Short mmCIF file of C-alpha atoms in Angstrom, two decimals:
data_model
loop_
_atom_site.label_atom_id
_atom_site.label_comp_id
_atom_site.label_asym_id
_atom_site.label_seq_id
_atom_site.Cartn_x
_atom_site.Cartn_y
_atom_site.Cartn_z
CA MET A 1 95.80 74.87 110.52
CA SER A 2 96.61 77.97 108.57
CA VAL A 3 93.76 79.80 106.95
CA GLU A 4 94.76 81.73 103.87
CA GLU A 5 93.76 85.38 104.04
CA PRO A 6 91.29 86.43 101.35
CA ILE A 7 92.80 88.71 98.70
CA ILE A 8 89.60 90.76 98.47
CA SER A 9 87.26 91.17 101.38
CA PHE A 10 84.08 93.25 101.51
CA GLU A 11 82.48 93.48 104.91
CA ASN A 12 79.02 94.99 105.31
CA ILE A 13 79.58 97.50 102.56
CA THR A 14 76.91 100.10 102.04
CA LYS A 15 77.19 102.82 99.45
CA THR A 16 74.68 105.54 98.86
CA TYR A 17 74.79 108.32 96.32
CA THR A 18 73.48 111.67 97.48
CA LEU A 19 71.17 113.34 95.02
CA TYR A 20 70.51 117.00 95.71
CA LYS A 21 67.27 118.54 94.59
CA SER A 22 69.00 121.44 92.90
CA ASP A 23 72.35 123.13 92.50
CA GLN A 24 71.42 125.60 95.22
CA GLU A 25 70.98 122.73 97.67
CA ARG A 26 74.31 121.32 96.64
CA PHE A 27 75.95 124.70 97.24
CA LYS A 28 74.28 125.01 100.64
CA ALA A 29 75.43 121.53 101.56
CA LEU A 30 79.00 122.79 101.41
CA PHE A 31 78.40 124.93 104.48
CA LEU A 32 75.29 123.61 106.21
CA ASN A 33 73.64 120.30 106.86
CA SER A 34 71.15 120.33 104.04
CA LYS A 35 68.19 118.00 104.37
CA HIS A 36 66.94 118.47 100.84
CA PHE A 37 68.43 115.46 99.18
CA LYS A 38 67.53 111.93 98.28
CA LYS A 39 69.70 108.94 98.88
CA HIS A 40 70.13 106.38 96.19
CA ILE A 41 71.34 103.10 97.62
CA ALA A 42 73.83 101.52 95.24
CA LEU A 43 75.07 98.77 97.53
CA ASN A 44 73.11 97.60 100.51
CA ASP A 45 75.11 95.87 103.23
CA ILE A 46 76.97 93.40 101.08
CA SER A 47 79.73 91.08 102.20
CA PHE A 48 81.86 88.65 100.26
CA GLN A 49 85.38 87.38 100.10
CA VAL A 50 87.56 86.28 97.23
CA LYS A 51 90.47 83.95 97.79
CA LYS A 52 93.74 84.14 95.93
CA GLY A 53 93.56 82.41 92.58
CA GLU A 54 89.78 82.42 92.43
CA SER A 55 87.89 83.61 89.35
CA VAL A 56 84.60 85.23 90.19
CA GLY A 57 81.94 86.43 87.79
CA ILE A 58 79.69 89.30 88.77
CA ILE A 59 76.33 89.31 87.06
CA GLY A 60 73.21 91.42 87.27
CA ASP A 61 71.20 94.07 85.47
CA ASN A 62 72.34 97.59 84.85
CA GLY A 63 72.23 99.54 88.08
CA ALA A 64 72.58 96.46 90.24
CA GLY A 65 75.84 97.78 91.68
CA LYS A 66 78.38 95.87 89.59
CA SER A 67 80.45 98.83 88.54
CA THR A 68 80.30 100.34 92.01
CA ILE A 69 81.94 97.17 93.33
CA LEU A 70 84.61 97.30 90.64
CA LYS A 71 85.25 100.99 91.31
CA MET A 72 85.75 100.20 94.99
CA ILE A 73 88.21 97.44 94.24
CA THR A 74 90.22 99.73 91.98
CA GLY A 75 90.17 102.42 94.68
CA VAL A 76 88.30 105.07 92.75
CA THR A 77 85.26 105.32 94.98
CA TYR A 78 84.68 104.66 98.67
CA PRO A 79 81.95 103.01 100.76
CA ASP A 80 79.86 104.88 103.34
CA THR A 81 80.13 102.12 105.91
CA GLY A 82 81.87 98.80 106.15
CA SER A 83 85.41 97.87 105.37
CA ILE A 84 87.18 96.77 102.23
CA VAL A 85 90.50 94.99 102.12
CA VAL A 86 92.27 94.53 98.80
CA ARG A 87 95.69 92.91 98.94
CA GLY A 88 97.91 93.41 95.94
CA LYS A 89 98.11 95.24 92.66
CA VAL A 90 94.89 95.64 90.74
CA ALA A 91 94.84 95.80 86.96
CA ALA A 92 91.58 97.23 85.72
CA LEU A 93 90.62 96.36 82.18
CA LEU A 94 87.59 98.62 82.32
CA GLU A 95 88.06 101.92 80.61
CA LEU A 96 91.39 101.45 78.98
CA THR A 97 91.76 104.94 77.58
CA ALA A 98 90.96 106.59 80.91
CA GLY A 99 93.54 108.38 82.97
CA PHE A 100 95.88 109.21 80.14
CA SER A 101 97.39 112.64 80.05
CA LEU A 102 96.93 113.62 76.43
CA GLU A 103 99.83 116.03 76.09
CA MET A 104 102.34 113.54 77.45
CA THR A 105 103.98 110.97 75.23
CA GLY A 106 103.04 107.32 75.38
CA ARG A 107 106.27 106.60 77.23
CA GLU A 108 105.60 109.28 79.84
CA ASN A 109 102.11 107.91 80.28
CA ILE A 110 103.53 104.46 81.02
CA TYR A 111 105.42 106.05 83.89
CA LEU A 112 102.42 108.08 85.02
CA LYS A 113 100.23 104.98 85.16
CA GLY A 114 103.03 103.12 86.89
CA TYR A 115 103.40 105.76 89.59
CA ILE A 116 99.65 105.82 90.15
CA LEU A 117 99.81 102.08 90.72
CA GLY A 118 102.63 102.57 93.20
CA LEU A 119 105.53 101.28 91.10
CA ASN A 120 108.99 102.82 91.09
CA ASP A 121 111.20 103.96 88.21
CA LYS A 122 113.36 100.89 88.27
CA TYR A 123 110.50 98.48 88.00
CA ILE A 124 108.73 100.45 85.28
CA ALA A 125 111.94 100.53 83.26
CA THR A 126 112.01 96.73 83.25
CA ILE A 127 108.48 96.39 81.84
CA GLU A 128 108.61 99.43 79.54
CA GLN A 129 109.85 97.65 76.41
CA GLY A 130 107.39 94.82 76.84
CA ILE A 131 104.52 97.28 76.95
CA ILE A 132 105.67 99.08 73.81
CA ASP A 133 106.09 95.80 71.95
CA PHE A 134 102.75 94.44 73.04
CA ALA A 135 100.89 97.62 72.11
CA GLU A 136 102.57 97.62 68.68
CA LEU A 137 103.08 101.36 68.80
CA GLY A 138 106.56 101.57 67.31
CA ASP A 139 107.83 105.13 66.96
CA TYR A 140 104.54 106.53 68.14
CA ILE A 141 105.54 105.78 71.71
CA ASP A 142 107.40 109.10 71.88
CA GLN A 143 104.54 111.09 70.40
CA PRO A 144 101.90 112.81 72.54
CA VAL A 145 98.95 110.53 73.26
CA ARG A 146 96.55 113.08 71.77
CA THR A 147 97.90 112.10 68.31
CA TYR A 148 96.93 108.46 68.85
CA SER A 149 93.94 106.79 67.27
CA SER A 150 91.41 105.39 69.70
CA GLY A 151 92.64 101.88 68.90
CA MET A 152 96.21 102.84 69.74
CA LYS A 153 95.13 104.34 73.06
CA MET A 154 93.25 101.19 73.95
CA ARG A 155 96.20 99.01 73.02
CA LEU A 156 98.50 101.06 75.18
CA GLY A 157 96.01 101.04 78.04
CA PHE A 158 95.63 97.29 77.84
CA ALA A 159 99.36 96.69 77.54
CA ILE A 160 100.15 98.79 80.60
CA ASN A 161 97.50 97.16 82.77
CA ILE A 162 98.39 93.63 81.82
CA SER A 163 102.14 94.17 82.14
CA ILE A 164 102.30 95.40 85.71
CA ASP A 165 102.21 91.83 86.98
CA PRO A 166 98.85 92.28 88.70
CA ASP A 167 97.63 90.16 91.58
CA ILE A 168 94.03 90.93 90.76
CA LEU A 169 92.59 91.34 87.31
CA VAL A 170 89.30 93.20 86.92
CA ILE A 171 87.67 92.71 83.53
CA ASP A 172 84.53 94.09 82.00
CA GLU A 173 83.23 91.86 79.28
CA ALA A 174 82.14 94.81 77.18
CA LEU A 175 85.84 95.50 76.78
CA SER A 176 86.83 96.24 73.23
CA VAL A 177 90.39 96.61 72.13
CA GLY A 178 90.27 97.39 68.46
CA ASP A 179 90.58 95.03 65.52
CA GLY A 180 90.02 91.30 65.56
CA LYS A 181 93.66 90.37 65.47
CA PHE A 182 94.52 92.41 68.52
CA GLN A 183 91.36 91.25 70.26
CA LYS A 184 92.60 87.69 69.91
CA LYS A 185 96.03 88.65 71.23
CA CYS A 186 94.38 90.24 74.28
CA LYS A 187 92.19 87.23 74.93
CA ASP A 188 95.22 84.96 74.80
CA LYS A 189 97.07 87.25 77.15
CA ILE A 190 94.18 87.35 79.60
CA ALA A 191 93.96 83.56 79.47
CA GLU A 192 97.69 83.37 80.14
CA VAL A 193 97.41 85.65 83.16
CA ILE A 194 94.42 83.74 84.51
CA GLY A 195 96.44 80.55 84.14
CA GLN A 196 99.11 82.00 86.44
CA ASN A 197 96.89 81.56 89.46
CA LYS A 198 95.79 85.20 89.48
CA THR A 199 92.58 86.41 91.01
CA VAL A 200 90.03 87.49 88.42
CA LEU A 201 86.82 89.47 88.71
CA PHE A 202 84.74 89.29 85.58
CA VAL A 203 81.68 91.41 84.92
CA SER A 204 79.36 90.11 82.28
CA HIS A 205 75.85 89.48 81.03
CA SER A 206 76.64 86.41 79.00
CA MET A 207 76.63 82.99 80.56
CA SER A 208 79.14 81.47 78.17
CA GLY A 209 81.69 84.20 78.88
CA VAL A 210 81.45 83.75 82.61
CA LYS A 211 81.50 79.95 82.38
CA GLU A 212 84.64 80.04 80.30
CA VAL A 213 86.54 82.00 82.93
CA CYS A 214 84.93 81.57 86.33
CA GLN A 215 84.12 78.84 88.80
CA ARG A 216 82.00 81.07 90.95
CA ALA A 217 79.44 83.81 90.31
CA ILE A 218 77.82 86.52 92.37
CA TYR A 219 74.38 87.64 91.29
CA LEU A 220 73.52 91.20 92.25
CA LYS A 221 70.10 92.78 92.25
CA GLN A 222 69.41 96.35 93.35
CA GLY A 223 72.50 96.52 95.51
CA LYS A 224 72.05 93.21 97.25
CA ILE A 225 73.71 89.88 96.76
CA MET A 226 70.99 87.47 95.69
CA PHE A 227 73.22 84.50 95.15
CA ASP A 228 76.85 83.60 95.61
CA GLY A 229 77.96 80.19 94.40
CA SER A 230 78.24 78.10 91.28
CA VAL A 231 77.95 79.77 87.89
CA ASP A 232 75.12 77.53 86.69
CA GLU A 233 72.95 78.17 89.71
CA ALA A 234 73.61 81.89 89.62
CA PHE A 235 72.48 82.17 86.03
CA GLU A 236 69.50 79.95 86.69
CA MET A 237 68.38 82.34 89.38
CA TYR A 238 69.21 85.40 87.30
CA GLN A 239 67.14 84.16 84.39
CA SER A 240 64.17 83.01 86.43
CA ASN A 241 64.21 86.37 88.19
CA LYS A 242 64.19 88.14 84.87
CA ALA A 243 61.37 86.00 83.60
CA ALA A 244 59.38 86.68 86.75
CA ALA A 245 59.88 90.39 86.35
CA LYS A 246 58.56 90.26 82.79
CA LYS A 247 55.27 88.64 83.80
CA MET B 1 97.71 116.65 106.68
CA PHE B 2 98.86 113.07 106.69
CA THR B 3 96.63 112.12 103.77
CA ILE B 4 97.98 114.98 101.71
CA PHE B 5 101.54 114.27 102.75
CA LYS B 6 101.17 110.58 101.96
CA GLU B 7 99.71 111.35 98.55
CA HIS B 8 102.77 113.41 97.66
CA ARG B 9 105.33 110.79 98.63
CA HIS B 10 107.05 109.17 95.63
CA PHE B 11 105.07 111.41 93.35
CA GLY B 12 107.54 114.29 93.13
CA LYS B 13 108.85 113.54 89.67
CA GLN B 14 105.36 113.00 88.38
CA ILE B 15 104.26 116.37 89.73
CA PHE B 16 106.97 118.05 87.66
CA LEU B 17 105.94 116.14 84.54
CA LEU B 18 102.29 116.99 85.06
CA ALA B 19 103.12 120.65 85.67
CA LYS B 20 105.04 120.76 82.40
CA ASN B 21 102.13 119.03 80.74
CA GLU B 22 99.77 121.61 82.24
CA LEU B 23 101.71 124.40 80.56
CA PHE B 24 101.57 122.65 77.19
CA LYS B 25 97.84 122.25 77.58
CA THR B 26 97.34 125.93 78.37
CA TYR B 27 99.35 127.33 75.52
CA LYS B 28 99.13 124.78 72.73
CA GLY B 29 97.24 125.65 69.61
CA ALA B 30 98.02 129.34 69.76
CA VAL B 31 100.26 130.66 67.02
CA ILE B 32 102.74 132.27 69.38
CA GLY B 33 102.10 129.58 71.98
CA PRO B 34 104.11 130.14 75.15
CA PHE B 35 104.55 133.82 74.35
CA TRP B 36 100.99 134.36 75.50
CA ALA B 37 102.31 133.72 78.98
CA ILE B 38 104.28 136.96 78.62
CA VAL B 39 102.19 138.99 76.20
CA LYS B 40 99.10 139.03 78.39
CA PRO B 41 100.86 140.30 81.53
CA ILE B 42 102.78 142.92 79.58
CA PHE B 43 99.62 144.18 77.96
CA THR B 44 97.77 144.26 81.29
CA LEU B 45 100.64 146.14 82.86
CA PHE B 46 100.72 148.67 80.05
CA VAL B 47 96.97 149.29 80.20
CA PHE B 48 97.02 149.87 83.94
CA TRP B 49 100.07 152.08 83.72
CA PHE B 50 98.36 154.12 81.01
CA ALA B 51 95.07 154.48 82.88
CA MET B 52 96.58 155.15 86.30
CA GLU B 53 99.66 157.16 85.50
CA LEU B 54 98.69 159.13 82.41
CA GLY B 55 94.92 159.13 82.91
CA LEU B 56 94.29 159.49 86.63
CA ARG B 57 97.53 160.95 87.89
CA GLY B 58 98.29 163.04 84.83
CA GLY B 59 101.84 161.74 84.61
CA MET B 60 102.98 162.98 88.01
CA GLY B 61 106.12 160.91 87.91
CA LYS B 62 107.06 159.49 91.30
CA SER B 63 105.20 156.58 92.87
CA PRO B 64 104.10 156.23 96.50
CA MET B 65 107.41 154.59 97.34
CA GLY B 66 109.49 157.06 95.35
CA GLN B 67 110.13 155.19 92.09
CA PRO B 68 108.72 155.87 88.63
CA TYR B 69 105.12 154.65 88.77
CA PHE B 70 105.77 152.03 86.11
CA ILE B 71 108.42 150.31 88.24
CA PHE B 72 106.16 150.40 91.29
CA LEU B 73 103.29 148.91 89.30
CA MET B 74 105.39 146.22 87.62
CA VAL B 75 106.85 144.83 90.85
CA GLY B 76 103.36 144.73 92.38
CA PHE B 77 101.81 143.06 89.37
CA VAL B 78 104.29 140.19 89.08
CA PRO B 79 103.17 138.42 92.28
CA TRP B 80 99.56 139.39 91.54
CA PHE B 81 99.63 137.55 88.20
CA PHE B 82 100.61 134.43 90.09
CA ILE B 83 98.02 134.98 92.82
CA ASN B 84 95.21 135.63 90.37
CA ASP B 85 95.98 132.70 88.06
CA THR B 86 96.55 130.29 90.91
CA ILE B 87 93.31 131.15 92.69
CA LEU B 88 91.22 130.92 89.51
CA LEU B 89 92.89 127.91 87.91
CA GLY B 90 93.52 126.26 91.26
CA ALA B 91 89.83 126.37 92.10
CA ARG B 92 88.99 124.74 88.78
CA SER B 93 91.89 122.28 88.86
CA ILE B 94 90.03 119.19 90.07
CA ARG B 95 87.17 119.71 87.63
CA LEU B 96 89.64 120.23 84.78
CA ASN B 97 91.45 117.01 85.69
CA SER B 98 88.35 115.00 86.46
CA GLN B 99 89.61 111.96 84.55
CA PHE B 100 92.13 111.43 87.33
CA VAL B 101 89.37 111.45 89.93
CA THR B 102 86.67 109.34 88.35
CA LYS B 103 88.68 106.82 86.33
CA VAL B 104 91.77 105.90 88.30
CA SER B 105 92.89 105.87 91.88
CA PHE B 106 94.94 109.05 91.88
CA PRO B 107 96.53 111.12 94.65
CA ILE B 108 94.07 113.98 94.17
CA SER B 109 95.83 116.55 96.31
CA THR B 110 98.75 116.50 93.88
CA ILE B 111 96.46 117.99 91.22
CA MET B 112 96.49 121.27 93.12
CA THR B 113 100.24 121.05 93.56
CA PHE B 114 101.06 120.59 89.89
CA THR B 115 98.56 123.23 88.78
CA THR B 116 100.15 125.75 91.14
CA LEU B 117 103.64 124.65 90.16
CA ALA B 118 102.87 125.29 86.49
CA ARG B 119 101.85 128.86 87.35
CA MET B 120 105.02 129.20 89.40
CA PHE B 121 107.15 128.31 86.37
CA VAL B 122 105.46 131.07 84.39
CA ASN B 123 105.94 133.44 87.28
CA LEU B 124 109.62 132.68 87.67
CA PHE B 125 110.06 133.59 84.03
CA LEU B 126 108.14 136.85 84.51
CA THR B 127 110.29 137.59 87.55
CA LEU B 128 113.39 137.13 85.44
CA LEU B 129 112.09 139.58 82.83
CA MET B 130 111.23 142.00 85.63
CA CYS B 131 114.78 141.78 86.96
CA ILE B 132 116.16 142.62 83.53
CA VAL B 133 113.90 145.68 83.30
CA LEU B 134 114.91 146.73 86.83
CA ILE B 135 118.61 146.45 86.10
CA CYS B 136 118.24 148.33 82.81
CA THR B 137 116.42 151.17 84.55
CA GLY B 138 119.02 151.53 87.27
CA TYR B 139 117.54 149.42 90.04
CA HIS B 140 120.61 147.41 90.81
CA PRO B 141 120.67 144.21 92.81
CA SER B 142 120.92 144.53 96.57
CA LEU B 143 120.97 142.23 99.56
CA TYR B 144 117.21 142.72 99.90
CA ASN B 145 116.82 140.64 96.73
CA LEU B 146 117.58 137.57 98.82
CA GLN B 147 114.11 137.90 100.29
CA PHE B 148 112.81 136.57 97.00
CA PHE B 149 113.80 133.11 98.23
CA TYR B 150 111.56 133.68 101.21
CA TYR B 151 108.54 135.27 99.55
CA ALA B 152 108.30 133.13 96.38
CA PRO B 153 108.29 129.67 98.05
CA LEU B 154 106.02 130.98 100.80
CA MET B 155 103.61 132.30 98.20
CA PHE B 156 103.63 128.93 96.44
CA LEU B 157 102.88 127.04 99.66
CA PHE B 158 100.23 129.46 100.80
CA PHE B 159 98.22 129.18 97.61
CA VAL B 160 98.59 125.41 97.40
CA ALA B 161 97.09 125.25 100.88
CA LEU B 162 94.31 127.59 99.83
CA CYS B 163 93.50 125.28 96.91
CA TRP B 164 93.00 122.38 99.33
CA SER B 165 89.77 124.17 100.24
CA THR B 166 88.75 125.88 97.02
CA ALA B 167 89.41 123.07 94.53
CA PRO B 168 87.32 120.33 96.18
CA MET B 169 84.57 122.83 97.00
CA SER B 170 84.46 124.10 93.41
CA ALA B 171 84.41 120.55 92.10
CA PHE B 172 81.52 119.78 94.43
CA SER B 173 79.48 122.83 93.50
CA LYS B 174 79.88 124.89 90.38
CA ASP B 175 78.31 127.83 92.19
CA PHE B 176 81.26 127.95 94.52
CA GLU B 177 83.55 128.26 91.51
CA SER B 178 81.46 131.18 90.22
CA LEU B 179 81.62 132.76 93.66
CA ILE B 180 85.42 132.68 93.59
CA THR B 181 85.53 134.14 90.09
CA SER B 182 83.30 137.01 91.19
CA ILE B 183 85.30 137.67 94.33
CA MET B 184 88.58 137.73 92.44
CA ALA B 185 87.30 140.33 89.98
CA GLY B 186 86.93 142.79 92.83
CA PHE B 187 89.70 141.57 95.05
CA PHE B 188 92.31 143.14 92.80
CA TRP B 189 91.18 146.60 93.90
CA LEU B 190 91.25 145.64 97.57
CA THR B 191 94.88 144.67 97.22
CA GLY B 192 97.55 147.32 97.02
CA ILE B 193 98.74 146.86 93.48
CA VAL B 194 97.94 150.17 91.80
CA TYR B 195 98.39 151.95 95.15
CA TYR B 196 100.48 151.46 98.27
CA THR B 197 98.53 150.27 101.32
CA GLY B 198 100.93 152.08 103.64
CA ASP B 199 99.72 155.41 102.22
CA ILE B 200 96.15 154.98 103.40
CA LYS B 201 95.42 157.89 105.74
CA ILE B 202 92.60 156.32 107.74
CA GLU B 203 94.47 154.32 110.33
CA TRP B 204 91.99 151.51 110.93
CA VAL B 205 91.57 150.87 107.19
CA LYS B 206 95.32 150.72 106.85
CA GLN B 207 95.49 148.21 109.69
CA ILE B 208 92.80 146.04 108.11
CA MET B 209 94.78 145.91 104.89
CA TYR B 210 97.51 144.03 106.74
CA PHE B 211 95.08 141.14 107.09
CA ASN B 212 94.92 140.62 103.34
CA PRO B 213 97.65 138.04 102.71
CA CYS B 214 98.02 139.19 99.11
CA ASN B 215 99.27 142.54 100.38
CA TYR B 216 101.94 140.74 102.33
CA PHE B 217 103.36 139.32 99.10
CA VAL B 218 102.83 142.39 96.92
CA ASN B 219 104.51 144.72 99.41
CA GLY B 220 107.09 142.06 100.18
CA TYR B 221 108.10 141.90 96.53
CA ARG B 222 108.50 145.69 96.50
CA TYR B 223 110.78 145.66 99.53
CA THR B 224 112.68 142.79 97.92
CA PHE B 225 113.26 144.31 94.49
CA PHE B 226 113.74 148.01 95.16
CA GLY B 227 114.18 148.08 98.91
CA ASN B 228 117.49 149.87 98.44
CA GLN B 229 115.86 152.75 96.58
CA MET B 230 112.83 153.86 98.53
CA PRO B 231 113.46 157.52 99.27
CA SER B 232 109.97 158.20 100.62
CA GLN B 233 110.05 155.31 103.06
CA GLY B 234 112.76 156.74 105.28
CA SER B 235 114.32 154.27 107.65
CA ILE B 236 111.49 151.72 107.60
CA SER B 237 112.90 148.21 107.72
CA ARG B 238 112.86 146.36 104.41
CA TRP B 239 113.34 142.93 105.93
CA PHE B 240 110.36 140.72 106.64
CA PHE B 241 111.74 140.05 110.11
CA GLY B 242 112.59 143.71 110.74
CA PRO B 243 110.84 145.66 113.53
CA ASP B 244 108.38 147.41 111.20
CA GLN B 245 107.26 144.26 109.45
CA LEU B 246 107.41 141.66 112.17
CA SER B 247 103.77 142.18 113.16
CA GLN B 248 102.67 141.70 109.53
CA THR B 249 104.74 138.55 109.26
CA ILE B 250 103.11 137.21 112.42
CA ILE B 251 99.61 138.07 111.14
CA PHE B 252 100.43 136.33 107.90
CA PHE B 253 101.62 133.15 109.57
CA VAL B 254 98.58 132.98 111.82
CA GLU B 255 96.41 133.22 108.71
CA PHE B 256 98.57 130.69 106.92
CA ALA B 257 98.12 128.19 109.77
CA PHE B 258 94.37 128.79 109.64
CA ILE B 259 94.27 128.22 105.86
CA ILE B 260 96.25 124.99 106.25
CA LEU B 261 93.88 123.66 108.92
CA LEU B 262 90.84 124.71 106.92
CA GLY B 263 92.32 123.11 103.79
CA ILE B 264 92.99 119.81 105.52
CA HIS B 265 89.48 119.83 106.95
CA ASN B 266 87.82 120.58 103.62
CA TYR B 267 89.99 118.19 101.66
CA ASN B 268 89.41 115.29 103.99
CA ARG B 269 85.71 116.04 104.22
CA LEU B 270 85.16 116.14 100.45
CA ARG B 271 87.88 113.86 99.06
CA ARG B 272 85.76 110.72 99.15
CA LYS B 273 82.70 112.41 97.72
CA LEU B 274 84.47 113.77 94.66
CA PRO B 275 84.40 110.63 92.48
CA ASP B 276 80.62 110.54 92.90
CA VAL B 277 79.88 114.14 92.00
CA LEU B 278 82.19 114.71 89.04
#
C-alpha cells in the first residue's frame, strides 16, 4: 500500500515572539544573553498535515496564530522548534501589493517575483503575457510600479500569484482586488484553480465562505488547535466558545 | 557561508536589476538627479583641499608622496567615498528593504549585495573621472594601474562581508545603526585620507594603522594610480605582493577571513529573527 506524502506537514511547531522591555535591552541582546524579555507564544506545539488536493479552512479570533501559520507556509517566518515540510510552489493571495519594487516596471516585477519563487527566465517568459492580459494593465506594464494605482498593483499582484501554476494556494478572505468586475474575475479564477485539484488554505471568519471552498476546517485558539475536522463542527465549536467567553 | 551562497544562486541577474533600481531610488526626484552622485564628492573634495592645503598647510605644494596635494587627496577620497557610503547604507540596507523581509520569502543576503553593487557602480564612474583628471594633469597610465583590478573587487567583497554583520544587527536594533553612524563620523580621521599613514613618526602608531583595512585600500589606490610618480617614496615596492607590502596584505587577509566568519555567524544567528522584529 502506498501512502501519499502530505503536501504540507507541521510537526510540533512552536513559535514565540520575543518582546524586549526596552530598546536598550534589545541592543544588549545583540551581544549578551539578556534575560529582560517576555515571550509571547504565538503557536504552541501544533501539528497537522494537509494532503494534496485538500481544501482546508483556518478559523479563529485575531491573534489565534492564523497569520503566523500562513507566514510559515509562505516561508517568511520560521518556527522555534518543530519541523515544517511544504512541497511545491506556494501562491500567497495575502498582501498582493507586497514585495514589489516600486522603481521597477511591472514587467521587471513579474521577473522579480518569479525569481523569488524559484522560477527561471524561460518559464517566466511563457507566463508573462498571460499575467499582463489578466491584470488588464496594457501599456502600463512597462511603466514603473510607483505610477500604478492601488487597484492596478493589486491586479498585478493577483495575476502573478495565480499564474505561476501553484501547487498550494493560500488565501485570506479579507482579500480585496479592486472593483466588482475584477473581483468576480478573481473569484472565478480561484474557483478554476481549486477545481484543478490544488491544495488550498483559506483563512476566514465567515462560515459561508469556508463552507463554499473547504471540506475541512482547523479551529485555532491562542496558538493551539482546538478542533480539526468537518467545517460544520469546527464552526459549532468556534461559536459556542465565543458565546461562552461572552458570558 | 552555504546559506549565503545558496541565496545568491540563480539570483545574479536580479541583483543587477535591483542595484540599478537602488540607484534610481537614491537619485530620483532631484532636479539634476544622477549628477548628485558626482557633485557631492567633488564638493567634498574641494572643501577638504581648501581647508587642508590652503588653510592648514598654507599652500605648500607637494604632498606626502610627492604629488600636488590635490592629486594625493583625490586618489585617497575615491575609495573612501565607496567605503563610507557602503558602510552607512549597507548597515541600513535591510531596514530600507524591509518589504522583502516581512512580506515575501526573499534571499535576504542579496540585499546587502545589491546595495553594495549600486555604490560600486557610482564608484566606478568616479574612478573614471579621476583617471581623466590624472591623465590631464600628467599622471600617465602605468603598469601599476592593473592593481585596480585587484583592489576594487577586493574592496567590494570585503564590504559585502562586513554588511553580513552590520545589516542584520542594525535591523535588529536601531541603536546599533546609530553606533555605526557615530563611529563612521570619526573613522574618517583615523584613516589616512588627508594624510599619509606611512609618514607617522611614532613607530607603534604607524604599525597600528596597518590594521585599519580602509588604509589598505586608500594607500593601495595611491600606489595603483600614481605609483610611477612617487619621488619621495624611493624604491618602496608599489605592488601589493611586493616585499614592502606583503605584510600588510597578509594582515588584511587575516582580517578579511575574520570578517567573513563573523558575518556568517551574525547572519545565520539573526536571519530567522528578522521577519519578527522589522
